[in-house]
């Protein structure tokens, strides 16, 4: 059965990246359909969203529903906990150094998706479905079929259906994937000392251990945790009872957050990376993990995904305003060009940072230490790195710029 109306864009996938793509396109005047199941309301993970991503959420109307559930990130502290003799200096980056009230906010994934779903009502055609089961070209249109048998027409399909993207496979786009001998233990916990909006990343030989501020709740002060270990050690940690787990975590934090308690359910995730050979072709553009998967280091994953969403929406809207084909070669080529540099740079940086911790080669640790020492000693360099990390100079769409979303 063919749907009785055509859309400019059909988005396959209704996680944060997919919903954000639909809302960005709708905000710029494009008729948009978002297809996919509702997200898991029990998802206990959080996402550190940088300032440009917060501006984007303001621009698409989602931030008012999130602000009370998010926690400011005032500073980021890097601590060398490798235990080696070439110990790097501790470095703290303060948002105020570059004129920001905060680097961004730590947001629960479930709250983010709930806010995006709420704002989507009346702005996009939201089809709750098990997913997309086929896409096929029909002259200047793509025919998108759902698991329930409905068919939708669109000039452009945005594949935001995750790392195992069905849309990417049907489009014939290959990937390069790699794995690390690491896994992350993820949870949240309460603590007696205030976090003061400071995210702390302990650089350890097995990988980073990162605690990120969360809003105060009935348990008191709360932070989220991403603890990277070998798969065997991550499995052991996940199997401990709460008291034993908190005791080991407290040992690593060395009193940083005081007495620990009230741990949430722990989950483990293997660390891996993946990039698509092309990010757009033949009326199909890849969004988020359909195009790039990064390990949970440096808080880059969802920020990259939201830049994908904003960029694609703007390119498509600009093409429509010119009277051009929004799914044509020009738009696909521009999307590939504009997103490839950002994705490659972030993937390379995170991979290098992670592998430098795992390396047994002393000069690698020396180089990492010298780099952190330079960041600590040279304010101009530190400020440039902070600005680039929060909002890349070469890849900031209009919807993510400060004037687009207010103050």
Tab-separated table of C-alpha atoms in Angstrom:
chain	number	residue	atom	x	y	z
A	1	UNK	CA	0.000	0.000	0.000
A	2	UNK	CA	1.456	3.362	-0.991
A	3	UNK	CA	1.121	6.227	1.456
A	4	UNK	CA	-1.176	8.947	0.193
A	5	UNK	CA	1.273	11.790	0.744
A	6	UNK	CA	4.919	12.290	-0.140
A	7	UNK	CA	7.515	13.503	2.329
A	8	UNK	CA	10.663	15.456	1.647
A	9	UNK	CA	12.597	13.223	4.050
A	10	UNK	CA	11.835	9.862	5.640
A	11	UNK	CA	13.987	9.116	8.681
A	12	UNK	CA	14.510	5.426	9.481
A	13	UNK	CA	15.218	5.134	13.196
A	14	UNK	CA	13.625	6.913	16.155
A	15	UNK	CA	16.407	7.131	18.703
A	16	UNK	CA	17.834	10.550	19.628
A	17	UNK	CA	19.673	10.903	16.297
A	18	UNK	CA	16.639	9.987	14.201
A	19	UNK	CA	14.170	12.157	16.104
A	20	UNK	CA	16.620	15.066	16.067
A	21	UNK	CA	17.009	14.731	12.298
A	22	UNK	CA	13.254	14.796	11.811
A	23	UNK	CA	12.800	17.826	14.053
A	24	UNK	CA	15.677	19.725	12.428
A	25	UNK	CA	14.236	19.095	8.966
A	26	UNK	CA	10.751	20.119	10.108
A	27	UNK	CA	12.115	23.284	11.743
A	28	UNK	CA	13.507	24.287	8.350
A	29	UNK	CA	10.214	23.723	6.531
A	30	UNK	CA	10.656	20.186	5.231
A	31	UNK	CA	7.844	17.654	5.374
A	32	UNK	CA	9.293	14.813	7.415
A	33	UNK	CA	8.315	11.305	8.472
A	34	UNK	CA	10.161	9.488	11.281
A	35	UNK	CA	9.756	5.698	11.432
A	36	UNK	CA	10.840	3.419	14.262
A	37	UNK	CA	9.969	1.945	17.662
A	38	UNK	CA	9.832	3.987	20.818
A	39	UNK	CA	13.056	4.012	22.797
A	40	UNK	CA	13.614	1.981	25.949
A	41	UNK	CA	12.423	4.164	28.868
A	42	UNK	CA	14.718	2.205	31.190
A	43	UNK	CA	17.905	3.209	29.336
A	44	UNK	CA	20.137	4.274	32.212
A	45	UNK	CA	22.925	5.802	30.122
A	46	UNK	CA	23.660	9.512	29.887
A	47	UNK	CA	25.131	11.721	27.172
A	48	UNK	CA	27.407	14.715	27.718
A	49	UNK	CA	26.121	17.262	25.221
A	50	UNK	CA	28.417	20.138	24.381
A	51	UNK	CA	27.322	23.752	24.051
A	52	UNK	CA	26.652	23.589	20.306
A	53	UNK	CA	24.439	20.523	20.797
A	54	UNK	CA	22.495	22.344	23.507
A	55	UNK	CA	21.995	25.267	21.115
A	56	UNK	CA	20.671	22.780	18.566
A	57	UNK	CA	18.178	21.346	21.071
A	58	UNK	CA	17.027	24.889	21.806
A	59	UNK	CA	16.608	25.588	18.098
A	60	UNK	CA	14.350	22.549	17.585
A	61	UNK	CA	12.326	23.249	20.728
A	62	UNK	CA	13.423	20.314	22.899
A	63	UNK	CA	15.593	22.016	25.507
A	64	UNK	CA	12.781	23.417	27.732
A	65	UNK	CA	11.696	19.816	28.423
A	66	UNK	CA	15.258	18.744	29.279
A	67	UNK	CA	16.882	21.570	31.180
A	68	UNK	CA	15.576	20.563	34.612
A	69	UNK	CA	16.818	16.982	34.077
A	70	UNK	CA	20.315	17.968	32.896
A	71	UNK	CA	23.444	18.884	34.849
A	72	UNK	CA	25.903	21.601	33.891
A	73	UNK	CA	29.448	20.643	32.939
A	74	UNK	CA	31.535	23.498	34.312
A	75	UNK	CA	34.930	21.834	33.954
A	76	UNK	CA	36.691	18.745	32.645
A	77	UNK	CA	39.574	17.312	34.664
A	78	UNK	CA	42.119	14.883	33.178
A	79	UNK	CA	44.172	12.843	35.642
A	80	UNK	CA	47.045	10.487	34.780
A	81	UNK	CA	46.362	7.325	36.781
A	82	UNK	CA	48.523	4.995	34.659
A	83	UNK	CA	50.955	4.440	37.518
A	84	UNK	CA	53.968	4.863	35.252
A	85	UNK	CA	57.102	6.832	35.988
A	86	UNK	CA	56.324	9.202	33.082
A	87	UNK	CA	53.293	10.678	34.809
A	88	UNK	CA	51.490	13.457	32.951
A	89	UNK	CA	50.402	16.556	34.872
A	90	UNK	CA	46.767	16.904	35.918
A	91	UNK	CA	44.887	19.358	33.681
A	92	UNK	CA	41.530	21.015	34.367
A	93	UNK	CA	39.682	22.817	31.598
A	94	UNK	CA	37.179	25.425	32.846
A	95	UNK	CA	34.364	26.570	30.546
A	96	UNK	CA	34.713	30.091	31.930
A	97	UNK	CA	38.198	30.312	30.380
A	98	UNK	CA	36.608	30.554	26.922
A	99	UNK	CA	33.637	32.677	27.920
A	100	UNK	CA	31.087	29.882	28.375
A	101	UNK	CA	28.803	29.381	31.343
A	102	UNK	CA	29.309	25.628	30.864
A	103	UNK	CA	30.854	23.280	28.314
A	104	UNK	CA	27.428	21.726	28.043
A	105	UNK	CA	25.163	19.432	30.042
A	106	UNK	CA	25.017	15.775	31.005
A	107	UNK	CA	21.591	14.469	29.956
A	108	UNK	CA	19.951	11.078	30.664
A	109	UNK	CA	19.316	9.259	27.381
A	110	UNK	CA	15.761	8.344	28.367
A	111	UNK	CA	14.908	11.965	29.198
A	112	UNK	CA	16.410	13.153	25.911
A	113	UNK	CA	14.384	10.715	23.833
A	114	UNK	CA	11.226	11.510	25.791
A	115	UNK	CA	11.684	15.232	25.135
A	116	UNK	CA	12.311	14.693	21.416
A	117	UNK	CA	9.218	12.470	21.139
A	118	UNK	CA	7.147	15.102	22.921
A	119	UNK	CA	8.284	17.905	20.613
A	120	UNK	CA	7.776	15.713	17.535
A	121	UNK	CA	3.998	15.628	18.085
A	122	UNK	CA	2.427	17.808	15.418
A	123	UNK	CA	5.765	18.721	13.817
A	124	UNK	CA	6.730	15.489	12.097
A	125	UNK	CA	4.742	12.481	10.968
A	126	UNK	CA	5.783	9.988	13.642
A	127	UNK	CA	5.189	6.365	12.642
A	128	UNK	CA	5.672	3.939	15.542
A	129	UNK	CA	6.902	0.810	13.807
A	130	UNK	CA	9.137	-2.192	14.277
A	131	UNK	CA	11.303	-0.580	11.619
A	132	UNK	CA	12.038	-0.189	7.934
A	133	UNK	CA	12.268	-3.426	5.960
A	134	UNK	CA	12.984	-2.127	2.465
A	135	UNK	CA	13.952	0.949	0.475
A	136	UNK	CA	13.808	1.122	-3.302
A	137	UNK	CA	14.353	3.810	-5.923
A	138	UNK	CA	11.393	4.984	-8.009
A	139	UNK	CA	12.596	7.698	-10.402
A	140	UNK	CA	12.958	10.851	-8.235
A	141	UNK	CA	11.561	9.133	-5.151
A	142	UNK	CA	12.522	6.500	-2.653
A	143	UNK	CA	9.880	4.010	-1.577
A	144	UNK	CA	10.284	3.096	2.097
A	145	UNK	CA	8.473	0.007	3.391
A	146	UNK	CA	7.850	-0.674	7.077
A	147	UNK	CA	7.647	-4.011	8.881
A	148	UNK	CA	3.880	-3.499	9.039
A	149	UNK	CA	3.605	-3.182	5.246
A	150	UNK	CA	3.062	0.569	4.900
A	151	UNK	CA	4.945	2.309	2.086
A	152	UNK	CA	6.133	5.909	2.191
A	153	UNK	CA	7.561	8.104	-0.559
A	154	UNK	CA	10.385	10.558	-0.018
A	155	UNK	CA	13.003	12.428	-1.981
A	156	UNK	CA	15.645	11.564	0.627
A	157	UNK	CA	16.027	8.772	3.197
A	158	UNK	CA	18.008	9.407	6.388
A	159	UNK	CA	19.297	6.160	7.869
A	160	UNK	CA	19.469	6.676	11.628
A	161	UNK	CA	18.878	3.031	12.494
A	162	UNK	CA	22.053	2.292	14.434
A	163	UNK	CA	25.373	0.539	13.966
A	164	UNK	CA	23.768	-2.474	12.266
A	165	UNK	CA	21.806	-0.159	9.967
A	166	UNK	CA	19.441	-1.956	7.606
A	167	UNK	CA	19.214	1.183	5.471
A	168	UNK	CA	22.991	1.245	5.058
A	169	UNK	CA	23.043	-2.395	4.006
A	170	UNK	CA	20.246	-1.961	1.445
A	171	UNK	CA	22.029	1.102	0.060
A	172	UNK	CA	25.118	-1.047	-0.526
A	173	UNK	CA	27.397	1.032	1.704
A	174	UNK	CA	30.300	-0.917	3.199
A	175	UNK	CA	31.965	-0.276	6.547
A	176	UNK	CA	35.361	-0.561	8.173
A	177	UNK	CA	35.083	-1.907	11.717
A	178	UNK	CA	37.552	-2.564	14.508
A	179	UNK	CA	37.444	-3.790	18.090
A	180	UNK	CA	39.381	-3.002	21.219
A	181	UNK	CA	40.271	-5.528	23.898
A	182	UNK	CA	38.154	-3.426	26.252
A	183	UNK	CA	34.638	-3.163	27.647
A	184	UNK	CA	32.884	-0.356	29.492
A	185	UNK	CA	30.913	-0.736	32.710
A	186	UNK	CA	28.192	1.922	32.807
A	187	UNK	CA	26.002	2.981	35.751
A	188	UNK	CA	25.264	5.891	38.072
A	189	UNK	CA	25.921	6.290	41.808
A	190	UNK	CA	25.345	8.678	44.692
A	191	UNK	CA	28.171	10.302	46.661
A	192	UNK	CA	28.565	12.457	49.750
A	193	UNK	CA	30.726	15.237	48.283
A	194	UNK	CA	29.337	17.628	45.620
A	195	UNK	CA	30.739	17.208	42.119
A	196	UNK	CA	30.647	20.991	41.489
A	197	UNK	CA	29.838	20.356	37.845
A	198	UNK	CA	33.294	18.882	37.200
A	199	UNK	CA	33.683	15.805	34.999
A	200	UNK	CA	36.776	13.787	35.912
A	201	UNK	CA	38.536	11.372	33.592
A	202	UNK	CA	41.165	9.089	35.107
A	203	UNK	CA	43.571	7.875	32.422
A	204	UNK	CA	44.455	4.301	33.371
A	205	UNK	CA	46.422	1.584	31.593
A	206	UNK	CA	43.270	-0.455	30.898
A	207	UNK	CA	41.406	2.638	29.656
A	208	UNK	CA	39.743	5.716	31.120
A	209	UNK	CA	37.484	5.779	34.157
A	210	UNK	CA	35.152	8.754	33.808
A	211	UNK	CA	32.665	10.229	36.285
A	212	UNK	CA	30.257	12.824	34.920
A	213	UNK	CA	27.971	15.069	37.021
A	214	UNK	CA	24.230	14.368	37.159
A	215	UNK	CA	21.470	16.442	38.790
A	216	UNK	CA	20.910	16.102	42.516
A	217	UNK	CA	17.977	13.822	43.307
A	218	UNK	CA	16.461	11.987	46.278
A	219	UNK	CA	19.765	10.112	46.667
A	220	UNK	CA	21.674	13.387	46.984
A	221	UNK	CA	24.714	14.087	44.815
A	222	UNK	CA	24.803	11.792	41.764
A	223	UNK	CA	27.291	11.099	38.951
A	224	UNK	CA	27.293	8.748	36.003
A	225	UNK	CA	30.171	6.352	35.433
A	226	UNK	CA	31.922	4.940	32.369
A	227	UNK	CA	34.620	2.532	33.583
A	228	UNK	CA	36.735	0.972	30.816
A	229	UNK	CA	38.546	-2.301	31.553
A	230	UNK	CA	39.587	-5.491	29.805
A	231	UNK	CA	36.502	-7.584	28.930
A	232	UNK	CA	37.368	-10.118	31.641
A	233	UNK	CA	37.785	-7.458	34.316
A	234	UNK	CA	34.605	-5.651	33.198
A	235	UNK	CA	32.738	-8.933	33.538
A	236	UNK	CA	34.139	-9.455	37.002
A	237	UNK	CA	33.146	-5.940	38.076
A	238	UNK	CA	29.650	-6.352	36.683
A	239	UNK	CA	29.239	-9.537	38.723
A	240	UNK	CA	30.186	-8.004	42.079
A	241	UNK	CA	27.533	-7.120	44.605
A	242	UNK	CA	26.866	-3.407	45.028
A	243	UNK	CA	28.967	-3.001	48.172
A	244	UNK	CA	32.025	-4.687	46.637
A	245	UNK	CA	31.704	-2.725	43.408
A	246	UNK	CA	31.430	0.598	45.249
A	247	UNK	CA	34.440	-0.315	47.367
A	248	UNK	CA	36.590	-0.892	44.277
A	249	UNK	CA	35.306	2.282	42.622
A	250	UNK	CA	36.001	4.263	45.774
A	251	UNK	CA	39.561	2.979	45.739
A	252	UNK	CA	40.128	4.352	42.253
A	253	UNK	CA	38.496	7.702	43.045
A	254	UNK	CA	40.642	8.111	46.197
A	255	UNK	CA	38.020	10.109	48.079
A	256	UNK	CA	37.316	12.500	45.207
A	257	UNK	CA	33.540	12.275	45.706
A	258	UNK	CA	33.473	11.130	49.324
A	259	UNK	CA	31.418	8.123	50.405
A	260	UNK	CA	29.737	6.268	47.527
A	261	UNK	CA	26.285	4.659	47.637
A	262	UNK	CA	23.007	4.017	45.757
A	263	UNK	CA	24.434	2.426	42.619
A	264	UNK	CA	22.103	1.925	39.648
A	265	UNK	CA	21.951	-1.248	37.575
A	266	UNK	CA	25.268	-1.890	35.857
A	267	UNK	CA	25.563	-2.646	32.158
A	268	UNK	CA	28.633	-3.594	30.120
A	269	UNK	CA	29.372	-2.708	26.508
A	270	UNK	CA	32.279	-3.947	24.358
A	271	UNK	CA	34.354	-1.135	22.878
A	272	UNK	CA	34.510	-0.956	19.100
A	273	UNK	CA	34.658	1.482	16.232
A	274	UNK	CA	33.145	1.596	12.763
A	275	UNK	CA	32.951	4.015	9.862
A	276	UNK	CA	30.941	3.849	6.652
A	277	UNK	CA	32.805	4.057	3.345
A	278	UNK	CA	30.486	6.880	2.251
A	279	UNK	CA	28.010	8.859	4.331
A	280	UNK	CA	25.565	9.592	1.509
A	281	UNK	CA	24.710	8.159	-1.911
A	282	UNK	CA	21.691	7.508	-4.141
A	283	UNK	CA	19.160	9.462	-2.023
A	284	UNK	CA	20.356	7.882	1.218
A	285	UNK	CA	22.272	9.715	3.976
A	286	UNK	CA	23.596	8.059	7.138
A	287	UNK	CA	23.052	9.655	10.544
A	288	UNK	CA	24.748	8.796	13.829
A	289	UNK	CA	25.917	5.240	14.424
A	290	UNK	CA	24.681	4.150	10.997
A	291	UNK	CA	27.639	6.174	9.684
A	292	UNK	CA	30.139	6.157	12.536
A	293	UNK	CA	30.602	4.304	15.823
A	294	UNK	CA	33.056	5.614	18.415
A	295	UNK	CA	33.971	4.174	21.814
A	296	UNK	CA	32.468	6.082	24.794
A	297	UNK	CA	35.565	8.212	25.302
A	298	UNK	CA	35.644	11.982	25.100
A	299	UNK	CA	31.835	12.355	24.838
A	300	UNK	CA	31.878	12.641	21.057
A	301	UNK	CA	29.328	10.093	19.834
A	302	UNK	CA	25.963	11.843	20.218
A	303	UNK	CA	27.463	15.277	19.591
A	304	UNK	CA	28.668	13.986	16.215
A	305	UNK	CA	25.217	12.524	15.530
A	306	UNK	CA	23.460	15.822	16.223
A	307	UNK	CA	25.864	17.610	13.867
A	308	UNK	CA	24.908	15.027	11.238
A	309	UNK	CA	21.226	15.817	11.823
A	310	UNK	CA	21.643	19.582	11.636
A	311	UNK	CA	23.896	19.428	8.563
A	312	UNK	CA	21.609	17.156	6.544
A	313	UNK	CA	18.525	19.214	7.405
A	314	UNK	CA	20.214	22.436	6.357
A	315	UNK	CA	21.568	21.039	3.086
A	316	UNK	CA	18.165	19.604	2.161
A	317	UNK	CA	16.302	22.794	3.107
A	318	UNK	CA	18.733	24.958	1.136
A	319	UNK	CA	18.330	22.704	-1.906
A	320	UNK	CA	14.551	22.913	-1.694
A	321	UNK	CA	14.705	26.714	-1.430
A	322	UNK	CA	16.774	26.789	-4.653
A	323	UNK	CA	14.320	24.467	-6.377
A	324	UNK	CA	16.902	21.678	-6.518
A	325	UNK	CA	16.468	17.962	-5.836
A	326	UNK	CA	16.953	17.513	-2.075
A	327	UNK	CA	18.054	13.910	-2.540
A	328	UNK	CA	20.192	14.524	-5.598
A	329	UNK	CA	23.890	14.120	-6.194
A	330	UNK	CA	24.746	17.658	-5.123
A	331	UNK	CA	23.181	17.309	-1.667
A	332	UNK	CA	24.674	13.850	-1.119
A	333	UNK	CA	28.128	15.042	-2.163
A	334	UNK	CA	27.906	18.117	0.080
A	335	UNK	CA	26.843	16.006	3.061
A	336	UNK	CA	29.715	13.567	2.499
A	337	UNK	CA	32.183	16.437	2.180
A	338	UNK	CA	30.981	18.406	5.197
A	339	UNK	CA	30.670	15.472	7.596
A	340	UNK	CA	33.653	13.349	6.560
A	341	UNK	CA	36.328	15.668	7.956
A	342	UNK	CA	34.572	15.967	11.309
A	343	UNK	CA	33.911	12.226	11.639
A	344	UNK	CA	37.453	11.274	10.607
A	345	UNK	CA	39.079	13.819	12.928
A	346	UNK	CA	37.045	12.714	15.952
A	347	UNK	CA	37.504	9.010	15.239
A	348	UNK	CA	41.251	9.400	14.809
A	349	UNK	CA	41.657	11.515	17.949
A	350	UNK	CA	39.689	9.152	20.183
A	351	UNK	CA	41.439	6.092	18.778
A	352	UNK	CA	44.853	7.681	19.330
A	353	UNK	CA	43.961	8.735	22.881
A	354	UNK	CA	42.720	5.285	23.771
A	355	UNK	CA	45.614	3.389	22.195
A	356	UNK	CA	48.146	5.674	23.866
A	357	UNK	CA	46.886	4.416	27.237
A	358	UNK	CA	47.118	0.781	26.151
A	359	UNK	CA	50.601	1.082	24.685
A	360	UNK	CA	53.576	-0.502	26.456
A	361	UNK	CA	55.946	1.786	24.527
A	362	UNK	CA	57.459	4.410	26.861
A	363	UNK	CA	57.878	7.143	24.173
A	364	UNK	CA	54.103	7.036	23.578
A	365	UNK	CA	53.456	7.860	27.234
A	366	UNK	CA	56.132	10.535	27.123
A	367	UNK	CA	54.458	12.161	24.109
A	368	UNK	CA	51.050	12.045	25.806
A	369	UNK	CA	52.522	13.578	28.954
A	370	UNK	CA	54.253	16.349	27.029
A	371	UNK	CA	51.013	17.121	25.223
A	372	UNK	CA	49.096	17.471	28.484
A	373	UNK	CA	51.924	19.536	29.959
A	374	UNK	CA	51.699	21.906	27.006
A	375	UNK	CA	47.938	22.237	27.479
A	376	UNK	CA	48.461	23.044	31.144
A	377	UNK	CA	51.252	25.570	30.568
A	378	UNK	CA	50.065	27.395	27.416
A	379	UNK	CA	46.681	29.115	27.864
A	380	UNK	CA	46.266	29.990	24.177
A	381	UNK	CA	46.733	26.353	23.163
A	382	UNK	CA	44.415	25.127	25.921
A	383	UNK	CA	41.703	27.607	24.889
A	384	UNK	CA	41.982	26.651	21.214
A	385	UNK	CA	41.628	22.962	22.068
A	386	UNK	CA	38.605	23.678	24.275
A	387	UNK	CA	36.831	25.716	21.595
A	388	UNK	CA	37.460	23.082	18.970
A	389	UNK	CA	36.243	20.322	21.255
A	390	UNK	CA	32.998	22.105	22.101
A	391	UNK	CA	32.171	23.387	18.626
A	392	UNK	CA	34.394	22.432	15.650
A	393	UNK	CA	35.251	25.500	13.589
A	394	UNK	CA	34.922	23.586	10.323
A	395	UNK	CA	31.672	21.738	11.031
A	396	UNK	CA	29.188	23.860	12.964
A	397	UNK	CA	25.819	24.064	11.174
A	398	UNK	CA	23.654	27.186	11.513
A	399	UNK	CA	21.194	25.409	13.817
A	400	UNK	CA	24.031	24.813	16.296
A	401	UNK	CA	25.386	28.342	16.403
A	402	UNK	CA	24.595	30.458	19.414
A	403	UNK	CA	22.398	32.974	17.601
A	404	UNK	CA	20.167	30.159	16.288
A	405	UNK	CA	19.088	28.923	19.682
A	406	UNK	CA	19.175	31.995	21.901
A	407	UNK	CA	21.467	32.543	24.831
